[in-house]
């Protein structure tokens, strides 16, 4: 059973550390965030490393510390844009006067400032500096500019300072930072749950230049992944070839064919509580793609195709399947086909939409009929984003019901 009592469970937090004596408190902050269930990655500025060792932060966060924009190894593990998307909160503690000035100016001259510009996550700053610096109108100005951009300032506190002076400028204690986050970041209905989502079409290669594809844009699957993340879930999105931005807080794996999609799903399904198959997976693929470009001969061409693996049915047939949600696109007899798939593939829910009359594929709006074995929900035509949130509410409610009824 998932422990949902911890308010930051499943939250993805980047802790940024800039140069200042208060950096000695940052490992404690990381530890506390993790105790509350958050996943934490640490980004340090160059001057921060003069105050505290990256190794300490690596040990307390359980992950390699990100330090440089152009660090090949770190970029290969998780690039800075990926990290910016991964985060749902960025907490910079301590935030030095210099860093605050660079953020206020919108500079992107190191990894931390670039990440702040590139993220859609909420940003929190815990300033720390000498009291006279804190009182300087230039600093006050910069803080006002940041606050007007919805950056939240925490502190500073008053008290004795490292420089021997007394007054405001101390970084607030890690406990107070965590409390501020807990007050705002409410756990969602799916906090602490892991989901795997498939989206987009698959392309099945005929030869090195041609493939069998379909018109799925991937938008519905991406919207579902985003809505699951908004509900607090950790989400991995296995995406076929699409031109879409990854929703904030979602981890993405790109694949091309049904075979690759199945492999990516099976490699990640194990710790998942839910699987939502939105991808329009090809039903058939060439038995053997040609190694060289197929040349025209003027004669009819017969292609030999074999069925693709059914990813959804494979997951639902696992010995301990997660909560499984399928999609169905139908031109007619929507309910009977959808219910048939629900039974045949042993799904918990199926979301069916009508296609072929200008709705469904390649458009922003959609409507869904959602069926479980004994319930039916009708979701009226609306944007795919709103629709995805409505579907995720049903998923969360049904998962909870299933959990409560399982001894
Ligand atoms: N699906 C899958 N793997 C496949 C085919 C489909 O995971 N190889 C999933 C889709 O992601 C979707 C659901 O199964 O969730 C669609 O079911 P399916 O029976 O394949 O629908 P259609 O392709 O529309 O089938 P039919 O032609 O029988 O209507």
Coordinates of C-alpha atoms and ligand atoms in Angstrom, one line a residue:
X1 CA 0.0 0.0 0.0
X2 CA 1.3 3.5 -0.9
X3 CA 2.0 5.8 2.0
X4 CA 0.2 9.0 1.1
X5 CA 0.6 10.6 4.5
X6 CA 3.8 12.3 3.5
X7 CA 2.9 15.6 1.8
X8 CA 5.9 15.7 -0.6
X9 CA 5.6 12.1 -1.7
X10 CA 6.4 11.8 -5.4
X11 CA 7.3 15.5 -5.7
X12 CA 10.3 16.2 -7.8
X13 CA 12.4 19.0 -6.2
X14 CA 15.6 20.6 -7.5
X15 CA 17.6 22.1 -4.7
X16 CA 19.8 24.9 -6.0
X17 CA 22.8 26.0 -3.9
X18 CA 24.7 29.2 -4.5
X19 CA 27.9 30.4 -2.7
X20 CA 27.4 31.4 0.9
X21 CA 28.3 30.2 4.3
X22 CA 24.7 29.1 4.8
X23 CA 25.4 26.3 2.3
X24 CA 26.3 24.2 5.3
X25 CA 22.5 23.9 5.9
X26 CA 21.7 22.7 2.4
X27 CA 22.4 18.9 3.1
X28 CA 20.0 19.1 6.0
X29 CA 17.4 20.6 3.7
X30 CA 17.9 17.8 1.2
X31 CA 17.6 15.2 3.9
X32 CA 14.4 16.7 5.3
X33 CA 12.8 16.9 1.8
X34 CA 13.6 13.3 1.2
X35 CA 12.2 12.3 4.6
X36 CA 8.9 13.9 3.4
X37 CA 8.9 11.6 0.4
X38 CA 10.3 14.1 -2.2
X39 CA 12.8 13.0 -4.9
X40 CA 15.6 15.5 -4.9
X41 CA 18.3 16.5 -7.4
X42 CA 20.9 19.1 -6.5
X43 CA 22.4 21.8 -8.6
X44 CA 25.4 23.8 -7.3
X45 CA 27.0 26.9 -8.6
X46 CA 30.7 27.0 -8.9
X47 CA 31.1 29.2 -5.8
X48 CA 28.8 26.9 -3.7
X49 CA 31.4 24.2 -4.1
X50 CA 33.9 26.4 -2.1
X51 CA 31.5 26.2 0.9
X52 CA 30.3 22.6 0.8
X53 CA 31.5 19.5 -1.0
X54 CA 29.3 18.1 -3.9
X55 CA 30.1 14.7 -2.5
X56 CA 28.1 15.5 0.7
X57 CA 25.2 16.5 -1.4
X58 CA 25.5 13.5 -3.6
X59 CA 25.4 11.3 -0.5
X60 CA 22.3 12.9 1.0
X61 CA 20.4 13.2 -2.3
X62 CA 21.3 9.8 -3.6
X63 CA 22.2 11.3 -7.0
X64 CA 25.1 12.8 -8.8
X65 CA 25.2 16.6 -8.2
X66 CA 24.7 18.8 -11.3
X67 CA 27.3 21.5 -11.5
X68 CA 28.1 22.6 -15.0
X69 CA 26.0 23.5 -18.0
X70 CA 28.3 21.7 -20.4
X71 CA 29.2 18.7 -18.3
X72 CA 28.9 15.8 -20.8
X73 CA 28.5 13.1 -18.2
X74 CA 25.8 14.9 -16.3
X75 CA 24.0 16.0 -19.5
X76 CA 24.0 12.4 -20.7
X77 CA 22.4 11.2 -17.4
X78 CA 19.8 14.0 -17.3
X79 CA 20.3 17.1 -19.5
X80 CA 19.6 20.6 -18.1
X81 CA 16.4 21.0 -20.1
X82 CA 15.3 17.5 -18.9
X83 CA 16.1 18.5 -15.4
X84 CA 14.2 21.8 -15.8
X85 CA 11.1 19.8 -17.0
X86 CA 11.5 17.1 -14.4
X87 CA 11.2 19.5 -11.5
X88 CA 7.9 20.5 -10.1
X89 CA 9.6 22.7 -7.5
X90 CA 13.0 24.5 -7.5
X91 CA 14.2 25.6 -4.1
X92 CA 17.4 27.7 -4.0
X93 CA 18.9 27.7 -0.6
X94 CA 21.0 29.6 0.1
X95 CA 20.3 32.3 -2.6
X96 CA 23.2 34.8 -2.5
X97 CA 22.9 38.4 -3.4
X98 CA 24.8 37.7 -6.6
X99 CA 22.5 34.9 -7.7
X100 CA 19.4 36.9 -6.9
X101 CA 20.8 39.7 -9.1
X102 CA 21.5 37.3 -12.0
X103 CA 18.0 35.8 -11.7
X104 CA 16.4 39.2 -11.6
X105 CA 18.3 40.2 -14.7
X106 CA 17.2 36.9 -16.4
X107 CA 20.7 35.8 -17.0
X108 CA 21.5 32.3 -18.1
X109 CA 25.2 32.2 -17.5
X110 CA 25.5 29.0 -15.5
X111 CA 23.6 25.8 -15.0
X112 CA 21.4 27.1 -12.1
X113 CA 20.3 30.3 -13.8
X114 CA 19.7 28.5 -17.1
X115 CA 17.6 25.9 -15.3
X116 CA 15.5 28.6 -13.6
X117 CA 14.8 30.2 -17.0
X118 CA 14.0 26.9 -18.6
X119 CA 11.6 25.5 -16.0
X120 CA 7.9 25.8 -15.5
X121 CA 8.3 24.6 -11.9
X122 CA 7.5 26.9 -8.9
X123 CA 10.6 28.7 -7.7
X124 CA 11.5 29.3 -4.1
X125 CA 14.5 31.4 -2.9
X126 CA 15.9 31.4 0.7
X127 CA 18.2 34.5 0.6
X128 CA 21.3 34.5 2.8
X129 CA 23.7 37.4 3.0
X130 CA 25.2 40.1 5.3
X131 CA 22.6 42.4 6.8
X132 CA 23.9 45.5 5.1
X133 CA 23.8 43.7 1.7
X134 CA 20.2 42.6 2.4
X135 CA 19.3 46.2 3.2
X136 CA 20.8 47.5 0.0
X137 CA 18.2 49.0 -2.3
X138 CA 19.7 47.1 -5.2
X139 CA 19.0 43.8 -3.5
X140 CA 15.5 44.9 -2.4
X141 CA 14.8 45.9 -6.0
X142 CA 15.9 42.6 -7.4
X143 CA 13.8 40.7 -4.8
X144 CA 10.7 42.8 -5.8
X145 CA 11.3 42.0 -9.4
X146 CA 11.5 38.3 -8.7
X147 CA 8.4 38.4 -6.5
X148 CA 6.5 40.0 -9.3
X149 CA 7.4 37.0 -11.4
X150 CA 5.9 34.7 -8.8
X151 CA 9.1 33.6 -7.3
X152 CA 8.5 33.0 -3.6
X153 CA 11.0 34.4 -1.2
X154 CA 11.4 32.6 2.1
X155 CA 13.1 34.7 4.8
X156 CA 15.7 35.8 5.5
X157 CA 15.7 35.4 9.3
X158 CA 17.3 37.8 11.8
X159 CA 20.0 36.9 14.1
X160 CA 23.8 36.7 14.5
X161 CA 25.6 36.4 11.2
X162 CA 28.7 34.5 10.1
X163 CA 30.4 37.9 9.7
X164 CA 29.9 38.7 13.4
X165 CA 27.1 41.2 12.8
X166 CA 23.5 41.0 14.0
X167 CA 20.4 41.5 11.9
X168 CA 18.3 40.2 9.0
X169 CA 20.1 38.2 6.4
X170 CA 20.4 34.7 7.8
X171 CA 19.0 31.8 5.7
X172 CA 15.9 30.5 7.4
X173 CA 16.2 27.0 8.8
X174 CA 15.6 23.9 6.6
X175 CA 12.6 22.9 8.7
X176 CA 10.9 26.2 7.9
X177 CA 11.6 25.9 4.2
X178 CA 10.1 22.4 4.2
X179 CA 7.0 23.6 6.1
X180 CA 6.5 26.4 3.6
X181 CA 6.5 23.8 0.8
X182 CA 4.2 21.5 2.7
X183 CA 1.7 24.4 3.2
X184 CA 1.5 25.0 -0.6
X185 CA 2.3 21.7 -2.2
X186 CA -0.7 19.7 -1.3
X187 CA -0.5 16.0 -2.1
X188 CA -2.6 15.1 -5.1
X189 CA -5.0 12.1 -5.3
X190 CA -2.2 10.1 -7.0
X191 CA 0.7 11.3 -4.9
X192 CA 3.1 8.4 -4.3
X193 CA 1.9 6.5 -7.4
X194 CA 3.9 5.6 -10.4
X195 CA 2.3 5.5 -13.9
X196 CA 3.5 4.5 -17.3
X197 CA 1.7 6.0 -20.3
X198 CA 2.1 5.2 -24.0
X199 CA 1.3 7.9 -26.5
X200 CA 1.4 8.8 -30.2
X201 CA 1.6 6.5 -33.2
X202 CA 4.2 3.8 -34.0
X203 CA 6.1 3.7 -37.3
X204 CA 6.8 0.3 -38.7
X205 CA 9.6 0.4 -41.2
X206 CA 9.1 -1.1 -44.7
X207 CA 12.6 -0.2 -45.9
X208 CA 15.2 2.5 -44.9
X209 CA 13.0 5.3 -46.2
X210 CA 9.3 4.2 -45.9
X211 CA 7.1 3.1 -43.0
X212 CA 3.6 2.3 -42.1
X213 CA 2.3 4.9 -39.6
X214 CA -1.0 6.5 -38.6
X215 CA -2.5 9.9 -37.9
X216 CA -2.3 9.9 -34.1
X217 CA -0.8 13.3 -32.9
X218 CA 0.0 12.0 -29.4
X219 CA -1.8 15.0 -27.9
X220 CA -4.3 12.9 -25.8
X221 CA -1.5 10.7 -24.4
X222 CA 0.7 13.7 -23.5
X223 CA -2.3 15.4 -21.9
X224 CA -3.0 12.3 -19.8
X225 CA 0.6 12.1 -18.7
X226 CA 0.5 15.8 -17.7
X227 CA -2.8 15.4 -15.8
X228 CA -1.4 12.3 -14.0
X229 CA 1.7 14.4 -12.9
X230 CA -0.6 17.2 -11.9
X231 CA -2.4 14.7 -9.6
X232 CA 0.9 14.0 -7.9
X233 CA 1.9 10.8 -9.7
X234 CA 5.4 10.0 -11.0
X235 CA 4.9 9.5 -14.7
X236 CA 7.0 7.9 -17.4
X237 CA 5.7 8.6 -20.9
X238 CA 6.7 6.2 -23.7
X239 CA 6.2 8.2 -26.8
X240 CA 6.0 7.2 -30.4
X241 CA 7.3 9.7 -33.1
X242 CA 5.5 13.0 -32.3
X243 CA 6.4 16.7 -32.3
X244 CA 5.3 17.6 -28.8
X245 CA 6.9 19.1 -25.7
X246 CA 7.1 16.8 -22.7
X247 CA 4.6 17.9 -20.0
X248 CA 6.3 19.4 -16.9
X249 CA 7.4 16.8 -14.4
X250 CA 7.1 13.9 -16.8
X251 CA 10.0 11.6 -17.7
X252 CA 9.9 10.7 -21.4
X253 CA 11.3 7.8 -23.4
X254 CA 11.1 8.1 -27.2
X255 CA 10.5 5.0 -29.3
X256 CA 9.6 4.4 -32.9
X257 CA 8.0 1.0 -33.5
X258 CA 5.5 -1.3 -31.6
X259 CA 8.4 -3.6 -30.8
X260 CA 10.4 -0.8 -29.2
X261 CA 7.4 0.5 -27.4
X262 CA 6.7 -3.0 -25.9
X263 CA 10.3 -3.3 -24.8
X264 CA 10.4 0.2 -23.2
X265 CA 7.1 -0.6 -21.4
X266 CA 8.1 -4.0 -20.1
X267 CA 11.5 -2.6 -18.9
X268 CA 9.6 0.0 -16.7
X269 CA 6.3 -1.6 -15.7
X270 CA 7.5 -3.3 -12.6
X271 CA 7.2 -0.7 -9.9
X272 CA 4.1 0.9 -11.6
X273 CA 0.7 1.2 -10.0
X274 CA -1.0 2.3 -13.2
X275 CA -0.6 1.8 -16.9
X276 CA -2.5 4.0 -19.4
X277 CA -2.2 2.9 -23.1
X278 CA -3.1 5.9 -25.2
X279 CA -0.8 5.1 -28.1
X280 CA -2.2 4.2 -31.5
X281 CA 0.0 1.2 -31.9
X282 CA 0.2 -0.3 -35.4
X283 CA -1.8 -3.5 -35.7
X284 CA 0.5 -4.9 -38.4
X285 CA 4.1 -4.6 -39.3
X286 CA 6.2 -5.9 -42.2
X287 CA 7.4 -9.5 -41.5
X288 CA 10.9 -8.3 -42.4
X289 CA 11.7 -4.7 -43.3
X290 CA 13.8 -4.6 -46.5
X291 CA 17.5 -3.7 -45.9
X292 CA 17.7 -1.6 -49.0
X293 CA 15.2 0.8 -50.5
X294 CA 12.4 -1.1 -52.4
X295 CA 12.6 -0.2 -56.1
X296 CA 9.5 0.2 -58.2
X297 CA 9.0 -2.4 -60.9
X298 CA 5.8 -1.3 -62.5
X299 CA 4.1 -4.5 -61.1
X300 CA 1.7 -4.7 -58.2
X301 CA 3.5 -5.0 -54.9
X302 CA 2.4 -7.4 -52.1
X303 CA 3.6 -6.7 -48.6
X304 CA 3.7 -9.4 -46.1
X305 CA 2.6 -8.2 -42.7
X306 CA 2.4 -9.8 -39.3
X307 CA 0.4 -8.7 -36.2
X308 CA 2.2 -6.4 -33.8
X309 CA 2.5 -7.4 -30.1
X310 CA -0.5 -6.1 -28.1
X311 CA 1.2 -4.0 -25.4
X312 CA -1.9 -3.3 -23.4
X313 CA -3.0 -7.0 -23.3
X314 CA 0.6 -8.0 -22.4
X315 CA 0.6 -5.7 -19.4
X316 CA -2.9 -6.7 -18.3
X317 CA -1.9 -10.3 -18.4
X318 CA 1.1 -9.9 -16.1
X319 CA 1.0 -12.0 -12.9
X320 CA 0.5 -8.8 -10.8
X321 CA -0.9 -6.3 -13.3
X322 CA -1.1 -2.6 -12.4
X323 CA -4.4 -0.7 -12.7
X324 CA -4.8 -0.9 -16.5
X325 CA -6.5 1.7 -18.7
X326 CA -7.0 1.3 -22.4
X327 CA -8.2 3.6 -25.2
X328 CA -10.4 2.7 -28.1
X329 CA -11.1 4.7 -31.2
X330 CA -14.3 3.6 -32.9
X331 CA -16.3 4.8 -35.9
X332 CA -19.5 2.9 -34.9
X333 CA -21.0 0.7 -32.2
X334 CA -18.7 2.4 -29.7
X335 CA -20.1 0.9 -26.5
X336 CA -20.2 -2.7 -27.6
X337 CA -16.7 -2.6 -29.1
X338 CA -15.3 -0.7 -26.1
X339 CA -16.9 -3.1 -23.6
X340 CA -15.6 -6.1 -25.7
X341 CA -12.0 -4.7 -25.5
X342 CA -12.4 -4.2 -21.8
X343 CA -13.4 -7.8 -21.2
X344 CA -11.0 -9.4 -23.8
X345 CA -7.9 -7.5 -22.7
X346 CA -8.9 -7.7 -19.0
X347 CA -8.8 -3.9 -18.4
X348 CA -9.9 -1.9 -15.4
X349 CA -11.1 1.0 -17.5
X350 CA -11.5 1.8 -21.2
X351 CA -11.8 5.3 -22.6
X352 CA -13.5 5.3 -26.0
X353 CA -13.8 8.0 -28.5
X354 CA -15.6 8.4 -31.8
X355 CA -13.4 9.0 -34.8
X356 CA -14.0 9.7 -38.4
X357 CA -16.4 12.7 -38.1
X358 CA -13.8 15.4 -37.5
X359 CA -13.2 14.4 -33.9
X360 CA -10.5 12.3 -32.3
X361 CA -7.2 12.3 -34.2
X362 CA -5.3 15.5 -35.1
X363 CA -7.6 17.9 -33.3
X364 CA -7.5 19.8 -30.0
X365 CA -10.9 18.7 -28.7
X366 CA -12.3 15.3 -27.9
X367 CA -15.1 13.5 -26.0
X368 CA -14.8 10.3 -24.2
X369 CA -17.1 7.5 -23.0
X370 CA -15.4 5.7 -20.1
X371 CA -16.4 2.2 -19.1
X372 CA -15.4 0.0 -16.2
X373 CA -17.0 -3.4 -15.7
X374 CA -20.0 -1.9 -14.0
X375 CA -19.9 1.9 -14.5
X376 CA -20.1 4.4 -17.4
X377 CA -19.0 8.0 -17.5
X378 CA -19.7 10.4 -20.4
X379 CA -17.1 13.1 -20.8
X380 CA -18.5 15.8 -23.1
X381 CA -16.5 17.4 -25.9
X382 CA -13.7 19.6 -24.4
X383 CA -10.0 20.4 -24.8
X384 CA -7.8 17.3 -24.5
X385 CA -6.1 18.8 -21.5
X386 CA -9.4 19.3 -19.6
X387 CA -10.6 15.9 -20.7
X388 CA -7.4 14.3 -19.5
X389 CA -7.9 15.8 -16.0
X390 CA -11.5 14.5 -15.9
X391 CA -10.3 11.0 -16.9
X392 CA -7.5 11.1 -14.3
X393 CA -10.1 11.9 -11.6
X394 CA -12.0 8.8 -12.6
X395 CA -8.7 6.7 -12.6
X396 CA -7.8 8.0 -9.1
X397 CA -11.3 7.3 -7.7
X398 CA -11.4 3.8 -9.3
X399 CA -7.9 2.9 -8.1
X400 CA -8.9 3.9 -4.6
X401 CA -12.1 1.9 -4.7
X402 CA -10.2 -1.2 -5.9
X403 CA -7.6 -0.8 -3.2
X404 CA -10.3 -0.4 -0.5
X405 CA -12.1 -3.5 -1.7
X406 CA -8.9 -5.6 -1.9
X407 CA -8.3 -7.4 1.4
Ligands
LIG1 N1 -2.9 -1.3 -28.0 C1 -1.6 -1.7 -27.6 N2 -0.9 -2.5 -28.4 C2 -1.3 -2.8 -29.6 C3 -2.6 -2.3 -30.1 C4 -3.3 -1.6 -29.2 O1 -1.2 -1.4 -26.5 N3 -0.6 -3.5 -30.4 C5 -3.7 -0.5 -27.1 C6 -3.9 0.9 -27.5 O2 -2.9 1.8 -26.9 C7 -5.3 1.2 -26.9 C8 -6.0 -0.1 -27.1 O3 -5.0 -1.1 -27.1 O4 -5.2 1.5 -25.5 C9 -6.7 -0.1 -28.4 O5 -7.2 -1.4 -28.6 P1 -7.3 -2.1 -30.0 O6 -8.1 -3.3 -29.9 O7 -6.0 -2.4 -30.6 O8 -8.0 -1.0 -30.8 P2 -7.9 -0.9 -32.3 O9 -6.5 -0.9 -32.9 O10 -8.8 0.3 -32.7 O11 -8.5 -2.3 -32.7 P3 -9.7 -2.7 -33.7 O12 -9.1 -2.6 -35.0 O13 -9.9 -4.1 -33.2 O14 -10.8 -1.8 -33.4

